[in-house]
Coordinates of C-alpha atoms in Angstrom, one line a residue:
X248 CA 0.0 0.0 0.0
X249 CA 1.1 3.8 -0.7
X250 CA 2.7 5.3 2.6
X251 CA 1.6 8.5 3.4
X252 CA 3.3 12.3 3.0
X253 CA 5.5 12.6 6.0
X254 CA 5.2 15.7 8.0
X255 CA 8.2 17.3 6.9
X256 CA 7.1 17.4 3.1
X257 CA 7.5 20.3 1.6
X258 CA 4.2 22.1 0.9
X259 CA 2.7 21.1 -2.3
X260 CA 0.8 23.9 -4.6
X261 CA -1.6 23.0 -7.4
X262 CA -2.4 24.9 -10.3
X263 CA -5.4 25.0 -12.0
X264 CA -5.4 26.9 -15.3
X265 CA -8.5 28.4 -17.3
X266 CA -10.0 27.2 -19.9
X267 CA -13.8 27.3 -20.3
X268 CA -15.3 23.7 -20.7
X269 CA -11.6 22.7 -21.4
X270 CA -11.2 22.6 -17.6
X271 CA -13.1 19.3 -17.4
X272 CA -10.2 17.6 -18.3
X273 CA -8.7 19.2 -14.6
X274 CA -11.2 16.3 -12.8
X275 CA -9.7 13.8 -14.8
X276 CA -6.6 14.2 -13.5
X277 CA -7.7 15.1 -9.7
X278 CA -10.2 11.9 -10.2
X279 CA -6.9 9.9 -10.7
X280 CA -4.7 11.5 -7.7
X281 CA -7.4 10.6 -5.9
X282 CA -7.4 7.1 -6.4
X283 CA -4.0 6.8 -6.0
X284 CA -3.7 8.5 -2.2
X285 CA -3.6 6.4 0.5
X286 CA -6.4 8.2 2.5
X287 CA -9.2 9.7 0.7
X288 CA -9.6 12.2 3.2
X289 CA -6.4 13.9 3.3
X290 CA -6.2 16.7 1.2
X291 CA -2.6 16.2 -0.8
X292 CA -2.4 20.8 -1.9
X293 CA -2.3 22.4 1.2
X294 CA -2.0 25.8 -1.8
X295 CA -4.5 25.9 -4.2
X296 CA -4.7 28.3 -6.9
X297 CA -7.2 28.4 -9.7
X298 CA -7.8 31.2 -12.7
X299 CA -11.3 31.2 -14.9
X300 CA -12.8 27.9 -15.2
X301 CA -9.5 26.2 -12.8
X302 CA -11.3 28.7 -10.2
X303 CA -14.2 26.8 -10.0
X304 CA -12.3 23.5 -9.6
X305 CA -9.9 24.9 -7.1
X306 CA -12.9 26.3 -5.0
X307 CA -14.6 22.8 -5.7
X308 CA -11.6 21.4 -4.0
X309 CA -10.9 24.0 -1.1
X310 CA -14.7 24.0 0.1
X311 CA -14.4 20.1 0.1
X312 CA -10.7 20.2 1.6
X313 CA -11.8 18.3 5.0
X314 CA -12.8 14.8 2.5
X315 CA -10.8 15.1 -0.6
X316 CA -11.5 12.0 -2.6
X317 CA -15.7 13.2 -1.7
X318 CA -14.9 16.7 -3.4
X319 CA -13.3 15.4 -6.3
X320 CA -16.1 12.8 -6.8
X321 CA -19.3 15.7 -6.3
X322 CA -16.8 17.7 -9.2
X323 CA -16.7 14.8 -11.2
X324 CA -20.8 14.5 -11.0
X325 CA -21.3 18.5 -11.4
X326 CA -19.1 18.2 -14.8
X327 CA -20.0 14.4 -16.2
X328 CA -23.5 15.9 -15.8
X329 CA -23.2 19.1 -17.8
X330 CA -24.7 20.7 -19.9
X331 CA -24.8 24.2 -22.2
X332 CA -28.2 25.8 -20.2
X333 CA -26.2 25.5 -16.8
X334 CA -23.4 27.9 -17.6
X335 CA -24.5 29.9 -19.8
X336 CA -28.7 30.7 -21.9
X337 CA -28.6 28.8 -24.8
X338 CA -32.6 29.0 -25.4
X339 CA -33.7 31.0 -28.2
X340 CA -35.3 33.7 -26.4
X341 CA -32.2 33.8 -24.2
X342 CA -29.5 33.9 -27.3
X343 CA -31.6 36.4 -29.4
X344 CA -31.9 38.4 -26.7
X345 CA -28.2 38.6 -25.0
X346 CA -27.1 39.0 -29.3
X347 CA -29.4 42.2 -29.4
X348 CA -28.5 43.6 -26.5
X349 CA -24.9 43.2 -27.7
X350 CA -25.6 45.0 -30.9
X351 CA -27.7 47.8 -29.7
X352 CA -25.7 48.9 -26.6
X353 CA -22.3 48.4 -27.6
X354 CA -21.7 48.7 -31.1
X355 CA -24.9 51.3 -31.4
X356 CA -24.2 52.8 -28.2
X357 CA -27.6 53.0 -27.3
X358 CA -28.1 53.7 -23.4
X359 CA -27.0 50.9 -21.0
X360 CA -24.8 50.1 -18.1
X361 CA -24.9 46.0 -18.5
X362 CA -21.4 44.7 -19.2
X363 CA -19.9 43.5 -22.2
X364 CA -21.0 40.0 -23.1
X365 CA -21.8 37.9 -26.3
X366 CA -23.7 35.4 -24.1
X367 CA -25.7 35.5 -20.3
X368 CA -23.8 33.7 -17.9
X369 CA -26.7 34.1 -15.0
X370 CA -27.3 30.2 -14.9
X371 CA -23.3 29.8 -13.8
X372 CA -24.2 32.0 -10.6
X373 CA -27.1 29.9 -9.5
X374 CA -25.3 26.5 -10.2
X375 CA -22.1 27.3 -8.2
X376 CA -24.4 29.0 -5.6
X377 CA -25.9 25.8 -5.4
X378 CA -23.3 23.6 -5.4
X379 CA -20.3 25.0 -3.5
X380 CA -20.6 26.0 0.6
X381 CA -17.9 28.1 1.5
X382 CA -17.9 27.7 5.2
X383 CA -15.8 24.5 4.1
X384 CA -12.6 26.8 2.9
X385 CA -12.9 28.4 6.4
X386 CA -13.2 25.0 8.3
X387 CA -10.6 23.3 6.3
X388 CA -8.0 26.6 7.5
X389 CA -9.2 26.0 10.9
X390 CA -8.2 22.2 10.9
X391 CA -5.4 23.0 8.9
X392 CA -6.0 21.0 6.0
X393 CA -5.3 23.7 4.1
X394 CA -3.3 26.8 3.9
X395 CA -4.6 29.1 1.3
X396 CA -6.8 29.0 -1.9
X397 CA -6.8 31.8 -4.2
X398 CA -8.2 32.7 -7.7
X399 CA -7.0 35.2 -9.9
X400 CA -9.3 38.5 -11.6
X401 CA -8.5 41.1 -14.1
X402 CA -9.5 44.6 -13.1
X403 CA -10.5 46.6 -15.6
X404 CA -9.4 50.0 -14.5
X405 CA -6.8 49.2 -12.6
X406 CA -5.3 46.7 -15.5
X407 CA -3.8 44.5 -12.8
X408 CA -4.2 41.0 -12.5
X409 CA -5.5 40.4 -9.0
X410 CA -4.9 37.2 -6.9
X411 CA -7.7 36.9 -3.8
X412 CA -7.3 34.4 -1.6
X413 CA -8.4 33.0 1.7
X414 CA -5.8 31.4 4.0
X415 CA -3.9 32.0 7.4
X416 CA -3.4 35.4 9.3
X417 CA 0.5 34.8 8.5
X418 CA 0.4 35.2 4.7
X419 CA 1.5 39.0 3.2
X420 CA -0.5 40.1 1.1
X421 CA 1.8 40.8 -2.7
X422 CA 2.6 43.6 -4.6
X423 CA 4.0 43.6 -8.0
X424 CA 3.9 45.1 -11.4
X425 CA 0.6 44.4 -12.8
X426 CA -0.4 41.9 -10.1
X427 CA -1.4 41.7 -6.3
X428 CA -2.5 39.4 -4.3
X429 CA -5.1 40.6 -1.4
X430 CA -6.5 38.8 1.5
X431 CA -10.0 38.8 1.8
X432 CA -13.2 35.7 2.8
X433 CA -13.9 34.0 -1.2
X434 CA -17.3 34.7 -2.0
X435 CA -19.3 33.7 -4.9
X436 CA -18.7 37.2 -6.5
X437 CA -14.8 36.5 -6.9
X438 CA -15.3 33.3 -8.6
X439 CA -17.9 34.9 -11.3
X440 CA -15.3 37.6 -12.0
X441 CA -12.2 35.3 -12.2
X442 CA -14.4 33.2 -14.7
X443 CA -15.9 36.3 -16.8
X444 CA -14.1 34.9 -20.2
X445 CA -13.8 38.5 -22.1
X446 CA -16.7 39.5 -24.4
X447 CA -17.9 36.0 -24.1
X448 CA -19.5 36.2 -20.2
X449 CA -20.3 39.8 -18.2
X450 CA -17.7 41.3 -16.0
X451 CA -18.4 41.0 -12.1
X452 CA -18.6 43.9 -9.8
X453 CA -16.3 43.4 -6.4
X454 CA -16.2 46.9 -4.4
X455 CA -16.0 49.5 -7.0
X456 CA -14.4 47.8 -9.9
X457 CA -15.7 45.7 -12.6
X458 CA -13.1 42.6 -13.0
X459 CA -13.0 39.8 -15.8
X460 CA -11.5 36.4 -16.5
X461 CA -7.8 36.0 -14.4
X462 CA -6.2 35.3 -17.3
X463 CA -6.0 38.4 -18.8
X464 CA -2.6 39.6 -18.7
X465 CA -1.5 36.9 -15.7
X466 CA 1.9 37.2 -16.7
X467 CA 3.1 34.9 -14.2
X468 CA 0.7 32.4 -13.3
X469 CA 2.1 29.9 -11.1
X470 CA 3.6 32.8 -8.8
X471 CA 0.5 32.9 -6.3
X472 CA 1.4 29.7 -5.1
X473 CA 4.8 30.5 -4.3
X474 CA 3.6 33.6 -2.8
X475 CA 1.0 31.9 -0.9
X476 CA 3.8 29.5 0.7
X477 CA 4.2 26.5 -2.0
X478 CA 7.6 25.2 -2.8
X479 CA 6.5 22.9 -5.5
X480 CA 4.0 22.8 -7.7
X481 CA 1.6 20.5 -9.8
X482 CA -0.1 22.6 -12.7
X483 CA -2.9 20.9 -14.2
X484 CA -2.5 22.3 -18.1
X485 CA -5.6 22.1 -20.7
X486 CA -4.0 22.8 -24.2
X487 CA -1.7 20.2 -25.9
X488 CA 1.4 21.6 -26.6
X489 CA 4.9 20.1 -26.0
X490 CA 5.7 21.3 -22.3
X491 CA 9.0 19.4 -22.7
X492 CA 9.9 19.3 -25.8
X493 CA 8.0 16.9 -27.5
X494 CA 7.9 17.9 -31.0
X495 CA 5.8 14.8 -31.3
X496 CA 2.6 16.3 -29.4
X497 CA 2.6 19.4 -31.4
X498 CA -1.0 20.2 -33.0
X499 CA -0.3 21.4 -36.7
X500 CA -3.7 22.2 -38.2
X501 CA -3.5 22.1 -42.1
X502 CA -3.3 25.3 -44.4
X503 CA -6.6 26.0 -46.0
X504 CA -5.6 29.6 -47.8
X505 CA -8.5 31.1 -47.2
X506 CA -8.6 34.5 -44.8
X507 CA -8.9 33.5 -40.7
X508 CA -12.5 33.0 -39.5
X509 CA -14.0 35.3 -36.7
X510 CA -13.7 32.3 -34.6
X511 CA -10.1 31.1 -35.7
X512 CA -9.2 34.6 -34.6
X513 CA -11.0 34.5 -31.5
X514 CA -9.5 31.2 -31.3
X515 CA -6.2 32.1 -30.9
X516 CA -7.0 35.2 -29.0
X517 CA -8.7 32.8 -26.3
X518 CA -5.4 30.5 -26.3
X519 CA -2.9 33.3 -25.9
X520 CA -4.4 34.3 -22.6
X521 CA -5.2 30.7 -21.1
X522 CA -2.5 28.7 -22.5
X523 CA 0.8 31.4 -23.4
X524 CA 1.7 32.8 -20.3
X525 CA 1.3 29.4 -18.0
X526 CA 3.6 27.5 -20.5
X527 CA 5.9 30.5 -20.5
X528 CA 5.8 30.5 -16.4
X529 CA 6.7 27.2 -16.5
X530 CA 9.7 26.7 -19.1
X531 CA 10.9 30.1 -16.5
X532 CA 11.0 28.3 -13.7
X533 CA 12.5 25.5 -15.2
X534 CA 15.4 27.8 -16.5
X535 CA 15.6 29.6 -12.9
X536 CA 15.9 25.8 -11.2
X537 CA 18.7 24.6 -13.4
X538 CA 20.3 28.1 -12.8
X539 CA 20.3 27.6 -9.1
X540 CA 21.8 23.8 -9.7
X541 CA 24.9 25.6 -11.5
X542 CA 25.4 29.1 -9.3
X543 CA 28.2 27.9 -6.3
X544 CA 27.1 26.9 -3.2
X545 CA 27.0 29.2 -0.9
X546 CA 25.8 31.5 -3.9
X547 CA 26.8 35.2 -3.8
X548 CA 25.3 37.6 -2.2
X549 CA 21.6 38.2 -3.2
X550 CA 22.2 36.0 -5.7
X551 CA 20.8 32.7 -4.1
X552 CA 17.7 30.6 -5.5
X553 CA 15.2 28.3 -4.2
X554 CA 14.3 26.1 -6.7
X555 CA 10.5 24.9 -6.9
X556 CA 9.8 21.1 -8.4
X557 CA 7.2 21.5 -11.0
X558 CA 5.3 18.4 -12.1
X559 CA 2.8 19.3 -15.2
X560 CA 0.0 17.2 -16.4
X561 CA -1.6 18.1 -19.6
X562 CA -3.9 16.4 -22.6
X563 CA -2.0 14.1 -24.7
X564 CA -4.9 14.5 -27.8
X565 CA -5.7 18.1 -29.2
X566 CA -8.7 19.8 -27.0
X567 CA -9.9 21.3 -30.4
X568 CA -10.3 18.0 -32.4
X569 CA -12.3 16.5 -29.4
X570 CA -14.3 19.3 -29.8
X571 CA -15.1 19.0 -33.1
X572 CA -16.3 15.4 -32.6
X573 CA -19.2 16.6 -30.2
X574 CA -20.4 19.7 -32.1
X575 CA -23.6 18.3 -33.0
X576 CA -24.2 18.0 -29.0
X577 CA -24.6 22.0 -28.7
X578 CA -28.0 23.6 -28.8
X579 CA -29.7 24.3 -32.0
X580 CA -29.4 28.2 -31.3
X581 CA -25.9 28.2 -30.4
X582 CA -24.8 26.7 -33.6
X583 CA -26.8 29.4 -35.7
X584 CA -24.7 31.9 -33.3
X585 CA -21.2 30.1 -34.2
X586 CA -21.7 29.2 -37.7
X587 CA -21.8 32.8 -39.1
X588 CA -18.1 33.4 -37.3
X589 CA -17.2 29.8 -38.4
X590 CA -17.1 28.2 -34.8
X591 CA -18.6 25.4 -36.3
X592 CA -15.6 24.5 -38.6
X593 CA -13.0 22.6 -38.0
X594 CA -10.6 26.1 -38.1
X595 CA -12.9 27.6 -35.3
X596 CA -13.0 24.6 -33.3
X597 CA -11.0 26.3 -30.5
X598 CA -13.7 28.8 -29.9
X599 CA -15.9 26.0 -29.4
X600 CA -13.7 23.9 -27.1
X601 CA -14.2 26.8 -24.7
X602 CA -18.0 26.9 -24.8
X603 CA -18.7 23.4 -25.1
X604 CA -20.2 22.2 -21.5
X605 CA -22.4 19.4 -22.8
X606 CA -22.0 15.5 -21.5
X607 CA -19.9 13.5 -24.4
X608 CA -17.3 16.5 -24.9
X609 CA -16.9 17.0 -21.1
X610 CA -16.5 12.9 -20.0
X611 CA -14.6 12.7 -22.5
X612 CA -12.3 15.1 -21.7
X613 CA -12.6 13.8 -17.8
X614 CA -11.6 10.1 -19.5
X615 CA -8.7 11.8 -20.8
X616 CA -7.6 13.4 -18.1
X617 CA -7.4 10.3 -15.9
X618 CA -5.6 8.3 -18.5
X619 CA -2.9 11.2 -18.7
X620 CA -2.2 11.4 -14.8
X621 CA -2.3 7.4 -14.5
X622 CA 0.3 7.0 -17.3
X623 CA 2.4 9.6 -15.3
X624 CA 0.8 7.4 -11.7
X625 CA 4.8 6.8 -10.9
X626 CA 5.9 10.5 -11.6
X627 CA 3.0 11.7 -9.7
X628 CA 3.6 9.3 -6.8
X629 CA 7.1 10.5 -6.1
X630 CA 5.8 14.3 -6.4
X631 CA 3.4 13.8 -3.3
X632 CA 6.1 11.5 -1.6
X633 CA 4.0 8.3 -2.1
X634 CA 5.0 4.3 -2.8
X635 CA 3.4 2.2 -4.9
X636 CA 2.6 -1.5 -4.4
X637 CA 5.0 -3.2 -7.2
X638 CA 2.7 -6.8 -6.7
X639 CA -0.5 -7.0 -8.3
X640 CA -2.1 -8.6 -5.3
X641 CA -1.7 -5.1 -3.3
X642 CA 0.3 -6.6 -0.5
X643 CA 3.4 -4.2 -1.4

C-alpha cells in the first residue's frame, strides 16, 4: 500500500489553469490522484490556486478540503452531468436576446450600463451558488488541512491582475507590477469575476471595480502559489502543446488559404491568454531551477535561489479535435450563433472547445484526463512523496 506524506514534506501547490469547458479535463486528473492517495480524506495541496474555469475546480476542492476524494467525486458529478443551459442561456429567447443587446448597446451605443457580453452567464451563478458552501474553505483553514486557496481577476481599470485568496493570518498580502494578491473571505462574486471569459461572459462587480477572466494579462501564473507558501508545484494544463519538448505532441492544423474566420481569430486570442503565459511561467521556472543547480554553493550575495519542483499534467490529444467530434451536441441556437463566425468548422473549433459544457465532450475530456495522470501514476507518486505497491495482489 502507498505510505503517506511525511510531515516534513515540503508544501505542495496546485495549479489550475483556465480554460472554459476545457477545464473538465482538470477532474480527470484530480479523479486519478485521488485514487492513488492512500487516505481519501487527506487533502494532498495544502495551496490551491485556480484562474477562470481552474477557479471553479480549485474552489470545488478547497470547500471540500476536509474529505478530498468526496470533493473530487461531487466535481466529477457537477461536470459528467453538464450541460450548455447551466453555464450559460442557450434557449432562443435567451441567445436572441443577449445577441441584441450586444448590438444595440455596444456597437450602437444605445443607453446601457450592463457589461460587455456575447452570451448570459446568469445560470453559472445559480449552479455554483448551489453547489459549492464556503464555510468549508474556512473549516478546512481551521483544521489545517489547508493553507490558502486563491483565484486570480483582471480589473478593468486598474489593469492589474488580481490574486484573492483566503488562508492563514501569517500570509502577506503581494505587490508587483501588474499583479497583487489581497487577503480577503472568497465569495461567490470572486469566482464569477475570475471566470468572466472576455466579451464572451459579463464582467463582475467586487467593491467598485468591474473585473473579468484571471487570465488576462496573468503574466506569471504559477507565482500565487509561491507567494502563498508553496515550494513545489503540480499545474494541471488544458492545451496540448509540447511542455518538454515533445515535437511529437505538437498540434499542426492544415493550411486551408482562405482568410482566418471570426472564430479562428478569437481562437487564438482565447489561447494566448489561457494557455501562453502558463507554458511560459513554467519553461521560467525550469530555466531559474537549473540556474540555481549551477550558481556555487553558498551563492553570492543576493544571488541565491530556491528552486521549486514542478510536475505538469496536460492532454495528450488536441482539446480542439475533441471538440469538433461533439459539435452536434450544442443547442440548436448556439450553432446558428457560431456558424456565421465559423465556430462550427474545424478552423474555429478552439472557440468551441471553450464553450462546449455538454456531457460527451466533457466525459470525454474527464476520460482523458485520468488516462494522462495514471500513465504519469509513478511520476506523480514521487511528487506527493508516495510508494506504490509493485505486486499486483496489493500486498506491497
Amino acid at each position: 500500500m502507498p505510505s503517506a506524506v511525511s510531515p516534513a514534506s515540503p508544501v505542495t501547490g496546485l495549479i489550475l489553469s483556465g480554460g472554459g469547458a476545457r477545464a473538465a479535463y482538470q477532474v480527470g486528473v484530480l479523479a486519478a490522484i485521488a485514487e492513488l492517495l492512500p487516505d481519501s480524506v487527506v487533502n494532498p495541496f495544502p495551496v490551491i490556486v485556480g484562474t477562470s474555469a481552474g477557479a471553479v475546480n480549485a474552489v470545488g476542492l478547497a470547500c471540500g478540503a476536509l474529505h478530498f476524494n468526496e470533493a473530487v467525486q461531487r466535481l466529477t458529478a457537477v461536470w459528467r452531468g453538464f450541460h450548455t443551459g447551466q453555464v450559460y442561456r442557450s434557449d432562443w429567447p435567451g441567445v436572441m436576446r443577449q445577441a441584441s443587446r450586444f448590438v444595440t448597446q455596444h456597437l450602437f451605443g444605445f443607453a446601457g450600463n450592463a457589461p460587455v457580453a456575447l452570451l448570459d452567464s446568469s445560470p453559472l451563478r445559480g449552479l455554483l451558488g448551489r453547489e459549492l458552501d464556503f464555510s468549508g474553505i474556512s473549516a478546512a483553514i481551521r483544521q489545517r488541512r489547508l493553507r490558502a486557496i486563491a483565484v486570480t481577476a483582471f480589473g478593468y481599470d486598474s489593469g492589474q491582475a488580481v490574486t484573492f485568496y483566503q488562508g492563514r493570518g501569517t500570509i502577506d498580502p503581494w505587490f508587483r507590477h501588474r499583479r497583487v494578491g489581497v487577503p480577503t473571505r472568497l465569495k461567490l462574486e470572486h469566482l464569477l469575476a475570475s471566470a468572466a471569459i472576455p466579451l464572451i461572459f459579463p464582467a463582475e462587480k467586487l467593491h467598485r471595480e468591474y473585473f473579468g477572466d484571471g487570465a488576462m494579462r496573468q503574466a506569471a501564473p504559477i507565482s500565487p502559489a509561491l507567494h502563498l507558501g508553496a515550494n513545489r508545484v503540480l499545474v494541471i494544463g488544458v492545451s496540448g502543446n509540447p511542455v518538454n519538448g515533445d515535437a511529437n505532441a505538437a498540434v499542426v492544423h492544415p493550411r486551408t488559404g482562405k482568410p482566418p474566420s471570426l472564430a479562428q481569430i478569437g481562437g487564438h486570442l482565447l489561447n494566448s491568454s489561457f494557455i501562453d503565459s502558463l507554458e511560459s511561467d513554467i519553461e521560467m521556472l525550469q530555466r531559474l531551477n537549473l540556474l540555481s543547480h549551477l550558481l556555487p554553493s553558498p551563492a553570492p550575495h543576493g544571488l541565491g535561489l530556491k528552486p521549486v519542483e514542478v510536475l505538469v499534467i496536460s492532454p495528450s490529444e488536441p482539446l480542439d479535435q475533441i471538440a469538433t467530434r461533439h459539435r452536434a451536441e450544442l443547442p440548436r441556437s448556439l450553432r446558428m450563433f457560431l456558424y456565421g463566425p465559423g465556430g462550427t468548422e474545424a478552423s474555429g473549433a478552439t472557440v468551441l472547445s471553450y464553450l462546449l459544457f455538454e456531457p460527451g465532450y466533457c466525459n470525454e475530456l474527464i476520460d482523458l484526463g485520468y488516462r494522462d495522470a495514471m500513465a504519469k501514476k509513478d511520476a506523480i507518486c514521487r511528487f506527493l512523496g508516495l510508494s506504490v505497491a509493485v505486486s499486483e495482489d496489493g500486498d506491497g
